[in-house]
mmCIF file of C-alpha atoms (C1' of nucleotides) in Angstrom:
data_model
loop_
_atom_site.group_PDB
_atom_site.id
_atom_site.type_symbol
_atom_site.label_atom_id
_atom_site.label_comp_id
_atom_site.label_asym_id
_atom_site.label_seq_id
_atom_site.Cartn_x
_atom_site.Cartn_y
_atom_site.Cartn_z
ATOM 1 C CA MET H 1 79.227 94.525 108.823
ATOM 2 C CA ILE H 2 79.800 93.893 112.480
ATOM 3 C CA TYR H 3 77.088 91.267 112.703
ATOM 4 C CA ARG H 4 78.663 89.506 109.786
ATOM 5 C CA ALA H 5 82.222 89.927 111.089
ATOM 6 C CA MET H 6 81.469 88.437 114.503
ATOM 7 C CA THR H 7 79.483 85.522 113.110
ATOM 8 C CA ASP H 8 82.197 84.817 110.570
ATOM 9 C CA GLU H 9 84.787 84.833 113.324
ATOM 10 C CA LEU H 10 82.832 82.291 115.364
ATOM 11 C CA HIS H 11 82.332 80.036 112.363
ATOM 12 C CA GLU H 12 85.991 80.255 111.484
ATOM 13 C CA ARG H 13 86.833 79.050 114.959
ATOM 14 C CA LEU H 14 84.369 76.169 114.640
ATOM 15 C CA LEU H 15 85.639 75.316 111.180
ATOM 16 C CA ALA H 16 89.244 75.383 112.355
ATOM 17 C CA GLU H 17 88.329 72.551 114.698
ATOM 18 C CA GLY H 18 86.862 70.485 111.922
ATOM 19 C CA ARG H 19 83.256 70.660 113.110
ATOM 20 C CA GLU H 20 80.281 69.970 110.877
ATOM 21 C CA PRO H 21 79.200 72.939 108.787
ATOM 22 C CA LEU H 22 76.314 74.094 110.952
ATOM 23 C CA ARG H 23 74.837 77.427 109.929
ATOM 24 C CA PRO H 24 73.631 80.294 112.098
ATOM 25 C CA ALA H 25 70.047 79.046 111.740
ATOM 26 C CA HIS H 26 71.114 75.878 113.541
ATOM 27 C CA GLY H 27 72.747 77.911 116.252
ATOM 28 C CA TYR H 28 69.588 79.977 116.814
ATOM 29 C CA THR H 29 67.664 76.707 117.034
ATOM 30 C CA PHE H 30 70.037 75.403 119.690
ATOM 31 C CA ARG H 31 69.661 78.571 121.719
ATOM 32 C CA LEU H 32 65.892 78.226 121.705
ATOM 33 C CA LEU H 33 65.949 74.558 122.684
ATOM 34 C CA GLU H 34 68.428 75.357 125.429
ATOM 35 C CA ALA H 35 66.097 77.962 126.913
ATOM 36 C CA ARG H 36 62.803 76.108 126.637
ATOM 37 C CA ASP H 37 61.739 72.468 126.872
ATOM 38 C CA ASP H 38 58.366 72.749 125.121
ATOM 39 C CA VAL H 39 59.441 73.780 121.635
ATOM 40 C CA THR H 40 57.363 72.485 118.748
ATOM 41 C CA THR H 41 58.136 72.810 115.055
ATOM 42 C CA VAL H 42 55.665 75.666 114.765
ATOM 43 C CA ALA H 43 57.292 77.467 117.694
ATOM 44 C CA LEU H 44 60.687 77.082 116.063
ATOM 45 C CA ALA H 45 59.329 78.468 112.798
ATOM 46 C CA ASP H 46 57.978 81.481 114.627
ATOM 47 C CA HIS H 47 61.272 82.005 116.432
ATOM 48 C CA LEU H 48 63.310 81.906 113.228
ATOM 49 C CA GLY H 49 60.770 83.892 111.244
ATOM 50 C CA ILE H 50 60.269 81.197 108.597
ATOM 51 C CA THR H 51 57.430 78.854 107.613
ATOM 52 C CA LYS H 52 56.766 75.679 109.547
ATOM 53 C CA GLN H 53 57.759 73.647 106.492
ATOM 54 C CA ALA H 54 61.206 75.242 106.443
ATOM 55 C CA ALA H 55 61.553 74.809 110.208
ATOM 56 C CA SER H 56 60.594 71.167 109.843
ATOM 57 C CA LYS H 57 63.427 70.684 107.352
ATOM 58 C CA ILE H 58 65.937 72.234 109.729
ATOM 59 C CA ALA H 59 64.709 70.051 112.575
ATOM 60 C CA ALA H 60 64.923 66.925 110.420
ATOM 61 C CA GLU H 61 68.455 67.852 109.441
ATOM 62 C CA LEU H 62 69.570 68.384 113.020
ATOM 63 C CA GLU H 63 67.889 65.149 114.047
ATOM 64 C CA SER H 64 69.700 63.214 111.316
ATOM 65 C CA TRP H 65 72.984 64.550 112.709
ATOM 66 C CA ASP H 66 71.921 63.525 116.192
ATOM 67 C CA TYR H 67 71.987 67.042 117.628
ATOM 68 C CA ILE H 68 68.317 67.099 118.547
ATOM 69 C CA GLU H 69 65.520 64.584 118.949
ATOM 70 C CA ARG H 70 61.769 64.752 118.400
ATOM 71 C CA ARG H 71 59.752 63.376 121.259
ATOM 72 C CA PRO H 72 55.984 62.932 121.322
ATOM 73 C CA HIS H 73 54.278 65.852 123.005
ATOM 74 C CA PRO H 74 53.051 64.936 126.519
ATOM 75 C CA THR H 75 49.520 66.294 126.083
ATOM 76 C CA ASP H 76 49.049 67.128 122.392
ATOM 77 C CA GLY H 77 48.868 64.108 120.114
ATOM 78 C CA ARG H 78 49.546 66.165 116.985
ATOM 79 C CA ALA H 79 52.656 67.894 118.234
ATOM 80 C CA ARG H 80 56.196 66.751 118.803
ATOM 81 C CA VAL H 81 58.640 68.300 121.233
ATOM 82 C CA LEU H 82 62.115 69.201 119.998
ATOM 83 C CA ALA H 83 64.969 68.761 122.463
ATOM 84 C CA LEU H 84 68.748 68.813 122.443
ATOM 85 C CA THR H 85 70.554 65.485 122.683
ATOM 86 C CA PRO H 86 73.695 65.249 124.832
ATOM 87 C CA LYS H 87 75.708 65.779 121.641
ATOM 88 C CA GLY H 88 73.677 68.880 120.870
ATOM 89 C CA LEU H 89 74.100 70.256 124.362
ATOM 90 C CA ALA H 90 77.852 69.676 124.223
ATOM 91 C CA TYR H 91 77.983 71.586 120.953
ATOM 92 C CA VAL H 92 76.149 74.519 122.491
ATOM 93 C CA ARG H 93 78.496 74.602 125.462
ATOM 94 C CA HIS H 94 81.497 74.566 123.181
ATOM 95 C CA ALA H 95 80.095 77.288 120.918
ATOM 96 C CA ASP H 96 79.525 79.374 124.045
ATOM 97 C CA GLU H 97 83.225 79.175 124.838
ATOM 98 C CA LEU H 98 84.239 80.164 121.321
ATOM 99 C CA TRP H 99 81.744 83.002 121.251
ATOM 100 C CA GLY H 100 83.276 84.167 124.501
ATOM 101 C CA LEU H 101 86.622 84.402 122.742
ATOM 102 C CA THR H 102 85.113 86.529 120.008
ATOM 103 C CA GLU H 103 83.497 88.818 122.536
ATOM 104 C CA ASP H 104 86.731 88.995 124.497
ATOM 105 C CA ARG H 105 88.433 90.321 121.399
ATOM 106 C CA TRP H 106 85.834 93.051 121.273
ATOM 107 C CA ALA H 107 86.160 93.776 124.942
ATOM 108 C CA ALA H 108 89.910 94.091 124.425
ATOM 109 C CA VAL H 109 89.361 96.663 121.688
ATOM 110 C CA ILE H 110 86.826 98.902 123.361
ATOM 111 C CA GLY H 111 86.976 97.887 127.016
ATOM 112 C CA PRO H 112 84.609 95.600 128.940
ATOM 113 C CA ASP H 113 82.557 98.463 130.393
ATOM 114 C CA ARG H 114 81.795 99.805 126.949
ATOM 115 C CA LEU H 115 80.860 96.310 125.792
ATOM 116 C CA ASP H 116 78.368 96.017 128.645
ATOM 117 C CA GLN H 117 76.903 99.367 127.715
ATOM 118 C CA LEU H 118 76.639 98.286 124.104
ATOM 119 C CA HIS H 119 74.715 95.173 125.142
ATOM 120 C CA ALA H 120 72.354 97.299 127.174
ATOM 121 C CA ASP H 121 71.815 99.847 124.395
ATOM 122 C CA MET H 122 71.062 97.236 121.763
ATOM 123 C CA HIS H 123 68.740 95.449 124.136
ATOM 124 C CA ALA H 124 66.912 98.699 124.809
ATOM 125 C CA TYR H 125 66.373 99.308 121.117
ATOM 126 C CA VAL H 126 65.034 95.829 120.378
ATOM 127 C CA THR H 127 62.711 96.142 123.346
ATOM 128 C CA ALA H 128 61.507 99.525 122.105
ATOM 129 C CA ALA H 129 61.021 98.070 118.626
ATOM 130 C CA GLY H 130 58.550 95.514 119.872
ATOM 131 C CA GLY H 131 60.434 93.158 122.140
ATOM 132 C CA ARG H 132 61.576 90.648 119.576
ATOM 133 C CA ALA H 133 62.759 90.618 116.005
ATOM 134 C CA ALA H 134 63.158 87.826 113.498
ATOM 135 C CA LEU H 135 66.556 86.220 113.259
ATOM 136 C CA ARG H 136 66.324 85.762 109.519
ATOM 137 C CA PRO H 137 68.921 87.134 107.126
ATOM 138 C CA VAL H 138 68.738 90.721 106.015
ATOM 139 C CA TRP H 139 68.754 90.487 102.238
ATOM 140 C CA MET A 1 68.077 90.931 116.045
ATOM 141 C CA ILE A 2 68.933 94.579 116.080
ATOM 142 C CA TYR A 3 70.392 94.533 112.600
ATOM 143 C CA ARG A 4 67.224 92.915 111.386
ATOM 144 C CA ALA A 5 64.941 95.217 113.383
ATOM 145 C CA MET A 6 66.520 98.416 112.061
ATOM 146 C CA THR A 7 66.581 97.233 108.464
ATOM 147 C CA ASP A 8 62.972 96.097 108.722
ATOM 148 C CA GLU A 9 62.005 99.472 110.090
ATOM 149 C CA LEU A 10 63.647 101.295 107.192
ATOM 150 C CA HIS A 11 62.006 99.011 104.644
ATOM 151 C CA GLU A 12 58.642 99.442 106.276
ATOM 152 C CA ARG A 13 59.012 103.190 105.898
ATOM 153 C CA LEU A 14 59.953 102.809 102.237
ATOM 154 C CA LEU A 15 57.119 100.372 101.649
ATOM 155 C CA ALA A 16 54.621 102.664 103.354
ATOM 156 C CA GLU A 17 55.415 105.192 100.643
ATOM 157 C CA GLY A 18 54.736 102.715 97.884
ATOM 158 C CA ARG A 19 58.313 102.497 96.644
ATOM 159 C CA GLU A 20 59.633 99.642 94.545
ATOM 160 C CA PRO A 21 60.652 96.598 96.563
ATOM 161 C CA LEU A 22 64.381 97.221 96.604
ATOM 162 C CA ARG A 23 66.314 94.887 98.874
ATOM 163 C CA PRO A 24 69.217 95.665 101.205
ATOM 164 C CA ALA A 25 71.657 94.424 98.557
ATOM 165 C CA HIS A 26 70.468 97.232 96.316
ATOM 166 C CA GLY A 27 70.932 99.709 99.121
ATOM 167 C CA TYR A 28 74.511 98.590 99.716
ATOM 168 C CA THR A 29 75.117 98.959 95.998
ATOM 169 C CA PHE A 30 73.815 102.529 96.058
ATOM 170 C CA ARG A 31 76.090 103.376 98.986
ATOM 171 C CA LEU A 32 79.107 102.128 97.108
ATOM 172 C CA LEU A 33 78.248 104.012 93.918
ATOM 173 C CA GLU A 34 77.629 107.140 95.942
ATOM 174 C CA ALA A 35 81.088 106.949 97.491
ATOM 175 C CA ARG A 36 83.111 106.036 94.417
ATOM 176 C CA ASP A 37 82.887 106.842 90.712
ATOM 177 C CA ASP A 38 85.058 103.995 89.398
ATOM 178 C CA VAL A 39 83.000 100.976 90.429
ATOM 179 C CA THR A 40 83.058 97.987 88.084
ATOM 180 C CA THR A 41 80.937 94.850 88.331
ATOM 181 C CA VAL A 42 83.833 92.970 89.865
ATOM 182 C CA ALA A 43 84.357 95.698 92.454
ATOM 183 C CA LEU A 44 80.672 95.539 93.352
ATOM 184 C CA ALA A 45 80.878 91.753 93.715
ATOM 185 C CA ASP A 46 83.808 92.129 96.064
ATOM 186 C CA HIS A 47 82.009 94.779 98.082
ATOM 187 C CA LEU A 48 78.896 92.647 98.515
ATOM 188 C CA GLY A 49 80.857 89.444 99.067
ATOM 189 C CA ILE A 50 79.207 87.607 96.161
ATOM 190 C CA THR A 51 80.348 86.317 92.781
ATOM 191 C CA LYS A 52 80.688 88.633 89.827
ATOM 192 C CA GLN A 53 77.865 86.785 88.083
ATOM 193 C CA ALA A 54 75.484 87.550 90.922
ATOM 194 C CA ALA A 55 76.675 91.164 91.055
ATOM 195 C CA SER A 56 76.109 91.440 87.318
ATOM 196 C CA LYS A 57 72.497 90.354 87.790
ATOM 197 C CA ILE A 58 71.920 92.968 90.472
ATOM 198 C CA ALA A 59 73.452 95.656 88.292
ATOM 199 C CA ALA A 60 71.303 94.610 85.322
ATOM 200 C CA GLU A 61 68.223 94.736 87.513
ATOM 201 C CA LEU A 62 69.004 98.203 88.836
ATOM 202 C CA GLU A 63 69.772 99.394 85.321
ATOM 203 C CA SER A 64 66.439 98.088 84.047
ATOM 204 C CA TRP A 65 64.719 100.142 86.751
ATOM 205 C CA ASP A 66 66.751 103.174 85.734
ATOM 206 C CA TYR A 67 68.484 103.555 89.106
ATOM 207 C CA ILE A 68 71.989 103.080 87.732
ATOM 208 C CA GLU A 69 73.652 103.119 84.329
ATOM 209 C CA ARG A 70 76.606 101.261 82.878
ATOM 210 C CA ARG A 71 79.072 103.494 81.111
ATOM 211 C CA PRO A 72 82.101 102.349 79.144
ATOM 212 C CA HIS A 73 85.249 102.479 81.246
ATOM 213 C CA PRO A 74 87.466 105.438 80.264
ATOM 214 C CA THR A 75 90.670 103.415 79.979
ATOM 215 C CA ASP A 76 89.765 99.724 80.159
ATOM 216 C CA GLY A 77 87.904 98.390 77.139
ATOM 217 C CA ARG A 78 86.742 95.272 78.975
ATOM 218 C CA ALA A 79 85.253 97.048 81.927
ATOM 219 C CA ARG A 80 82.145 99.124 82.449
ATOM 220 C CA VAL A 81 81.662 101.765 85.110
ATOM 221 C CA LEU A 82 78.510 101.641 87.209
ATOM 222 C CA ALA A 83 77.033 104.976 88.247
ATOM 223 C CA LEU A 84 73.859 106.274 89.850
ATOM 224 C CA THR A 85 71.321 107.989 87.608
ATOM 225 C CA PRO A 86 69.520 111.105 88.921
ATOM 226 C CA LYS A 87 66.651 108.790 89.900
ATOM 227 C CA GLY A 88 69.073 106.567 91.811
ATOM 228 C CA LEU A 89 70.664 109.494 93.581
ATOM 229 C CA ALA A 90 67.260 110.838 94.605
ATOM 230 C CA TYR A 91 66.403 107.438 96.043
ATOM 231 C CA VAL A 92 69.600 107.406 98.100
ATOM 232 C CA ARG A 93 68.920 110.885 99.453
ATOM 233 C CA HIS A 94 65.421 109.893 100.438
ATOM 234 C CA ALA A 95 66.565 106.650 102.088
ATOM 235 C CA ASP A 96 69.091 108.706 104.045
ATOM 236 C CA GLU A 97 66.257 110.763 105.489
ATOM 237 C CA LEU A 98 64.262 107.696 106.456
ATOM 238 C CA TRP A 99 67.296 106.009 107.954
ATOM 239 C CA GLY A 100 67.800 109.164 109.966
ATOM 240 C CA LEU A 101 64.329 108.700 111.427
ATOM 241 C CA THR A 102 65.167 105.137 112.433
ATOM 242 C CA GLU A 103 68.367 106.252 114.074
ATOM 243 C CA ASP A 104 66.562 109.087 115.772
ATOM 244 C CA ARG A 105 64.286 106.536 117.380
ATOM 245 C CA TRP A 106 67.342 104.805 118.739
ATOM 246 C CA ALA A 107 68.869 108.044 119.913
ATOM 247 C CA ALA A 108 65.610 108.785 121.704
ATOM 248 C CA VAL A 109 65.810 105.450 123.525
ATOM 249 C CA ILE A 110 69.425 105.495 124.646
ATOM 250 C CA GLY A 111 70.486 109.108 124.158
ATOM 251 C CA PRO A 112 72.480 110.640 121.288
ATOM 252 C CA ASP A 113 75.803 110.508 123.128
ATOM 253 C CA ARG A 114 75.445 106.774 123.675
ATOM 254 C CA LEU A 115 74.545 106.309 120.007
ATOM 255 C CA ASP A 116 77.736 108.101 118.984
ATOM 256 C CA GLN A 117 79.724 105.906 121.310
ATOM 257 C CA LEU A 118 78.060 102.835 119.862
ATOM 258 C CA HIS A 119 79.028 103.896 116.344
ATOM 259 C CA ALA A 120 82.606 104.369 117.471
ATOM 260 C CA ASP A 121 82.756 101.004 119.263
ATOM 261 C CA MET A 122 81.376 99.051 116.337
ATOM 262 C CA HIS A 123 83.699 100.856 113.981
ATOM 263 C CA ALA A 124 86.634 99.982 116.216
ATOM 264 C CA TYR A 125 85.738 96.308 116.168
ATOM 265 C CA VAL A 126 85.342 96.086 112.404
ATOM 266 C CA THR A 127 88.652 97.880 112.004
ATOM 267 C CA ALA A 128 90.322 95.463 114.399
ATOM 268 C CA ALA A 129 88.749 92.540 112.545
ATOM 269 C CA GLY A 130 90.454 93.462 109.314
ATOM 270 C CA GLY A 131 89.008 96.774 108.231
ATOM 271 C CA ARG A 132 86.078 95.507 106.218
ATOM 272 C CA ALA A 133 83.557 92.709 106.320
ATOM 273 C CA ALA A 134 81.192 91.320 103.733
ATOM 274 C CA LEU A 135 77.677 92.716 103.721
ATOM 275 C CA ARG A 136 76.092 89.395 102.836
ATOM 276 C CA PRO A 137 73.386 87.761 104.919
ATOM 277 C CA VAL A 138 74.309 85.782 107.961
ATOM 278 C CA TRP A 139 72.575 82.457 107.430
ATOM 279 C "C1'" DG F 1 106.399 93.896 69.029
ATOM 280 C "C1'" DG F 2 104.423 89.444 70.000
ATOM 281 C "C1'" DT F 3 102.939 86.096 72.932
ATOM 282 C "C1'" DA F 4 101.326 84.025 77.697
ATOM 283 C "C1'" DG F 5 98.757 84.811 81.386
ATOM 284 C "C1'" DA F 6 95.561 87.613 84.080
ATOM 285 C "C1'" DT F 7 91.252 90.062 84.307
ATOM 286 C "C1'" DA F 8 86.177 92.103 83.129
ATOM 287 C "C1'" DG F 9 82.180 90.455 81.805
ATOM 288 C "C1'" DT F 10 78.498 87.145 79.935
ATOM 289 C "C1'" DC F 11 75.771 82.831 79.301
ATOM 290 C "C1'" DA F 12 73.964 78.556 80.930
ATOM 291 C "C1'" DA F 13 73.201 74.920 84.238
ATOM 292 C "C1'" DT F 14 72.672 73.855 88.872
ATOM 293 C "C1'" DC F 15 71.916 74.215 93.900
ATOM 294 C "C1'" DA F 16 70.165 75.604 98.480
ATOM 295 C "C1'" DG F 17 66.949 77.337 101.268
ATOM 296 C "C1'" DG F 18 63.202 79.122 101.332
ATOM 297 C "C1'" DT F 19 57.659 79.634 99.802
ATOM 298 C "C1'" DT F 20 52.874 78.296 98.571
ATOM 299 C "C1'" DG F 21 49.255 74.993 98.534
ATOM 300 C "C1'" DA F 22 46.993 70.720 99.559
ATOM 301 C "C1'" DC F 23 46.369 67.381 102.785
ATOM 302 C "C1'" DC F 24 45.834 64.317 107.271
ATOM 303 C "C1'" DA F 25 45.356 63.747 112.204
ATOM 304 C "C1'" DT F 26 44.237 65.710 116.409
ATOM 305 C "C1'" DT F 27 42.459 69.180 119.439
ATOM 306 C "C1'" DA F 28 39.431 73.074 120.786
ATOM 307 C "C1'" DT F 29 34.988 75.401 120.379
ATOM 308 C "C1'" DA F 30 30.003 76.036 119.560
ATOM 309 C "C1'" DT O 1 28.929 66.160 118.363
ATOM 310 C "C1'" DA O 2 29.667 68.792 114.278
ATOM 311 C "C1'" DT O 3 32.831 72.515 112.834
ATOM 312 C "C1'" DA O 4 36.740 75.185 112.979
ATOM 313 C "C1'" DA O 5 41.535 75.693 114.210
ATOM 314 C "C1'" DT O 6 46.138 73.792 114.781
ATOM 315 C "C1'" DG O 7 50.625 70.718 114.338
ATOM 316 C "C1'" DG O 8 52.881 68.450 110.998
ATOM 317 C "C1'" DT O 9 54.080 66.408 106.323
ATOM 318 C "C1'" DC O 10 54.477 65.982 101.208
ATOM 319 C "C1'" DA O 11 55.164 67.961 96.737
ATOM 320 C "C1'" DA O 12 55.819 71.644 93.376
ATOM 321 C "C1'" DC O 13 57.898 75.798 92.625
ATOM 322 C "C1'" DC O 14 60.716 80.358 93.091
ATOM 323 C "C1'" DT O 15 64.652 83.267 93.967
ATOM 324 C "C1'" DG O 16 69.093 84.444 94.533
ATOM 325 C "C1'" DA O 17 72.915 82.636 94.787
ATOM 326 C "C1'" DT O 18 77.001 79.215 92.794
ATOM 327 C "C1'" DT O 19 80.090 76.726 89.506
ATOM 328 C "C1'" DG O 20 81.987 76.234 84.996
ATOM 329 C "C1'" DA O 21 82.969 77.486 80.319
ATOM 330 C "C1'" DC O 22 83.727 81.086 77.230
ATOM 331 C "C1'" DT O 23 85.053 85.772 74.797
ATOM 332 C "C1'" DA O 24 87.377 90.121 74.697
ATOM 333 C "C1'" DT O 25 90.777 92.987 76.395
ATOM 334 C "C1'" DC O 26 94.679 94.295 79.039
ATOM 335 C "C1'" DT O 27 99.472 93.567 81.178
ATOM 336 C "C1'" DA O 28 104.100 91.798 81.540
ATOM 337 C "C1'" DC O 29 107.896 89.839 79.881
ATOM 338 C "C1'" DC O 30 111.185 88.250 76.366
#
DNA sequence: GGTAGATAGTCAATCAGGTTGACCATTATA
DNA sequence: TATAATGGTCAACCTGATTGACTATCTACC
C-alpha cells in the first residue's frame, strides 16, 4: 500500500503539471542512466527484470520522446549505449524535487530521524536478501 | 525493491511446496474475505483498485479452484457474497506462517523493535495519505 | 404503488505490456 | 579460423487488465 501510495502521489504531482504520462518503468530507467554511462539495452532489461525485447521497446519509446538517445558503443559494434538527453536529465532533476516533497510529507508525519532509520532498515533487508531485487510490479 | 523482494520470498516458499501458482492479487483477495463476511464483487474490485469485470474474473478463477464460493446475498437479490471455503481458509493460515518466516528474517536483520517501529511508521503514512491505497501494481 | 435512476453482475471486444522464438551481426573463445 | 556466445531486432502470441453495452434488481421520490 505504501509503495503504491507514494508512487501515486509523485505521479499526481507530475500530472498536475501537465507532464507526459511517463510510467514508473521510465523513471527506473532514468535512474539507471543517471548513475551509469555504459548502459546497453540488455543491461536495462536486467535492471528492470524484463526481457531485452521489452526493454528495447521502452528505450525506443523514450527515444521517440527525446528523453534518451542511443549512441553507438565505443568498443562493441553490436551494442548501443543509452544516455539521457538534456531534456531527460531535466526531467530527472524535476522529479527529484517532487519526490522530495513526497518524502517531506512522510518526514512530517513520523519525523526525519525515523525516516532515516526506515531507509537504513529497508536497505539492510534488501542487502540481506541478495543485494538487489527486480523493480517489476508485484502482481 | 523491498516490496518486491519480500513478496518474491513468500512466493518462493509457496512454490517450493508445490502449491498452485496463486498471484498476489489472489492473496489480497483472501485477506479481504478473511476480514469481512459481506464482500461482493464490486467491493473486491474497489479493494484491489481494478474494475468489477476484472474482479469478477479473479473471483471466478478462485471459485473454480475451490478456494472461495459465491453465495446469494441475504438481502440483495442482485448481489452475491464471496466467502472463503475451508480449503481457502487453510491456504490463508499456511501463507500466514510462511509470511511470518519472511518477516522473521527481517526482524533478524534489523531487530524486532525496529520492525515494529517500521510497521507503525508505514501505517502512519498510509493513514495520513488518505487511510487506504490501492493494492495494484506500480508500473 | 409506480416509475426513474442507481447499482450488482455478466458478456464481448479491445488494449497494453509483457513473453517466446527465430534471426542477423558482431565479438570472444578454442 | 571455425564455433560458440552475445547485443539487438522483428514478428507472433499471451495475460490481465479496460471500455462499452446489457440485464436484473434495488432505492427514492411523487
